[in-house]
C-alpha positions as MATLAB code, in Angstrom:
seq = 'SGDNTSNSTEDGGDQDSAQPKRVKSDDGPGDVATAPTGDARAWLLTRRDVPVFRLLRMVDYPRRPDGSLGGMVHPQLQGRDWHRVHSGAPLFTTFEGDTVLHTGPPMHPVFVNEAAYYEKGAAFWITEPEVISVPALP';
ca = [
     -28.377  -23.784   86.800;
     -25.170  -21.790   86.292;
     -25.016  -22.381   82.529;
     -25.064  -18.683   81.623;
     -21.619  -17.124   82.025;
     -22.679  -13.533   81.418;
     -22.682  -11.240   84.421;
     -26.216   -9.900   84.219;
     -28.019   -9.020   87.394;
     -31.558  -10.025   88.300;
     -32.776   -6.451   87.908;
     -31.256   -6.157   84.396;
     -28.280   -4.119   85.591;
     -24.811   -3.954   84.087;
     -23.513   -6.932   82.208;
     -19.995   -7.775   81.070;
     -20.711   -7.391   77.345;
     -17.416   -9.033   76.329;
     -18.716  -12.362   77.652;
     -20.883  -14.299   75.194;
     -24.098  -15.833   76.376;
     -23.872  -19.628   76.609;
     -26.614  -22.093   75.859;
     -26.724  -25.617   77.267;
     -28.055  -28.361   74.991;
     -28.830  -31.918   76.056;
     -28.445  -33.065   72.443;
     -25.280  -31.230   71.471;
     -21.642  -31.203   72.513;
     -22.156  -28.937   75.518;
     -22.197  -25.205   76.137;
     -22.405  -23.202   72.944;
     -20.867  -19.735   72.729;
     -22.994  -17.210   70.895;
     -22.106  -13.844   69.438;
     -20.964  -11.171   71.869;
     -23.452   -8.572   72.995;
     -20.989   -5.676   73.252;
     -17.287   -5.228   72.559;
     -16.624   -7.739   69.770;
     -12.880   -7.010   69.748;
     -12.488   -8.002   73.401;
     -14.493  -11.155   72.729;
     -12.281  -12.090   69.753;
      -9.102  -11.504   71.754;
     -10.043  -14.265   74.193;
      -9.212  -17.916   73.585;
     -12.411  -19.959   73.142;
     -13.454  -23.578   73.171;
     -15.940  -23.850   70.316;
     -18.322  -26.763   69.790;
     -18.364  -28.037   66.208;
     -19.758  -31.032   64.355;
     -17.296  -33.104   62.311;
     -18.823  -34.517   59.122;
     -18.312  -38.299   59.062;
     -20.296  -39.772   56.173;
     -23.386  -39.645   54.015;
     -26.303  -42.077   54.441;
     -28.338  -43.037   51.362;
     -32.044  -43.786   51.250;
     -33.090  -47.451   51.334;
     -32.679  -48.952   47.871;
     -34.300  -51.892   46.086;
     -32.098  -54.547   44.439;
     -32.464  -52.722   41.086;
     -31.147  -49.486   42.673;
     -34.473  -47.667   42.716;
     -35.643  -45.775   45.759;
     -37.033  -48.152   48.386;
     -38.094  -45.866   51.200;
     -38.210  -42.438   52.761;
     -36.977  -40.695   55.899;
     -39.040  -41.764   58.915;
     -41.363  -39.013   60.231;
     -39.708  -39.201   63.679;
     -36.330  -38.285   62.138;
     -37.660  -35.528   59.874;
     -36.828  -32.076   61.255;
     -34.409  -33.439   63.874;
     -31.183  -32.118   62.348;
     -28.347  -31.767   64.896;
     -30.199  -33.866   67.522;
     -28.633  -36.997   68.988;
     -30.131  -40.234   67.625;
     -29.634  -43.425   69.634;
     -29.558  -47.062   68.559;
     -33.092  -48.345   67.995;
     -34.448  -45.007   66.736;
     -36.364  -45.142   63.433;
     -34.459  -43.772   60.426;
     -36.495  -44.841   57.403;
     -39.871  -46.231   56.399;
     -39.716  -48.550   53.393;
     -42.388  -48.432   50.715;
     -43.385  -51.912   51.893;
     -44.206  -50.449   55.322;
     -41.168  -51.660   57.274;
     -39.214  -49.440   59.647;
     -35.416  -49.293   59.381;
     -33.869  -48.651   62.808;
     -30.514  -47.121   63.687;
     -28.066  -49.776   64.832;
     -24.867  -48.330   66.166;
     -23.462  -45.682   68.450;
     -25.318  -42.402   68.966;
     -25.085  -40.041   66.013;
     -26.097  -36.507   65.080;
     -27.723  -36.429   61.618;
     -27.764  -33.205   59.608;
     -29.318  -32.086   56.317;
     -32.053  -34.667   56.899;
     -34.134  -35.210   53.753;
     -32.826  -32.014   52.120;
     -34.167  -31.683   48.582;
     -30.826  -30.408   47.260;
     -29.149  -33.724   48.183;
     -31.908  -36.040   46.967;
     -30.442  -36.624   43.501;
     -27.079  -37.337   45.120;
     -28.621  -40.167   47.147;
     -28.108  -38.413   50.485;
     -30.888  -38.990   52.991;
     -28.727  -37.299   55.649;
     -25.155  -36.853   56.814;
     -23.777  -38.256   60.059;
     -21.773  -35.866   62.216;
     -19.910  -36.166   65.491;
     -19.782  -33.356   68.036;
     -16.439  -32.197   69.340;
     -14.941  -29.106   70.881;
     -12.022  -27.282   69.295;
      -9.884  -24.665   70.948;
      -9.660  -21.414   68.998;
      -6.707  -19.216   69.952;
      -7.197  -15.561   70.674;
      -6.509  -13.154   67.862;
      -3.160  -11.384   68.222;
];
């Protein structure tokens, strides 16, 4: 579909190794540049647009009025780090059996249900994809 900018031939012939392979993602900010396959110096000397995810805020687990844990990450969100989540998607299941849905603009959660953040009250972090321009090295 024209998403790969490397110059490989169908028979596996010569390829411009200074060009990184690019991957298209329906869930991310667009084409993603990967590491060069050959001359790294030439690759670094070229200006690049690089997709990144800006960290916006932390989202806590559902809590009861006394502050105790009131729910867990919904199974449909578990393992979906970096994937776009739309309004109406399930985020949490409460211990009473209710489902808490996302209400708002699309978001990209990361570090979903990571054990290291549990004691900090972080069920996941919300990020926003953007593309930054990285100048070529002098």
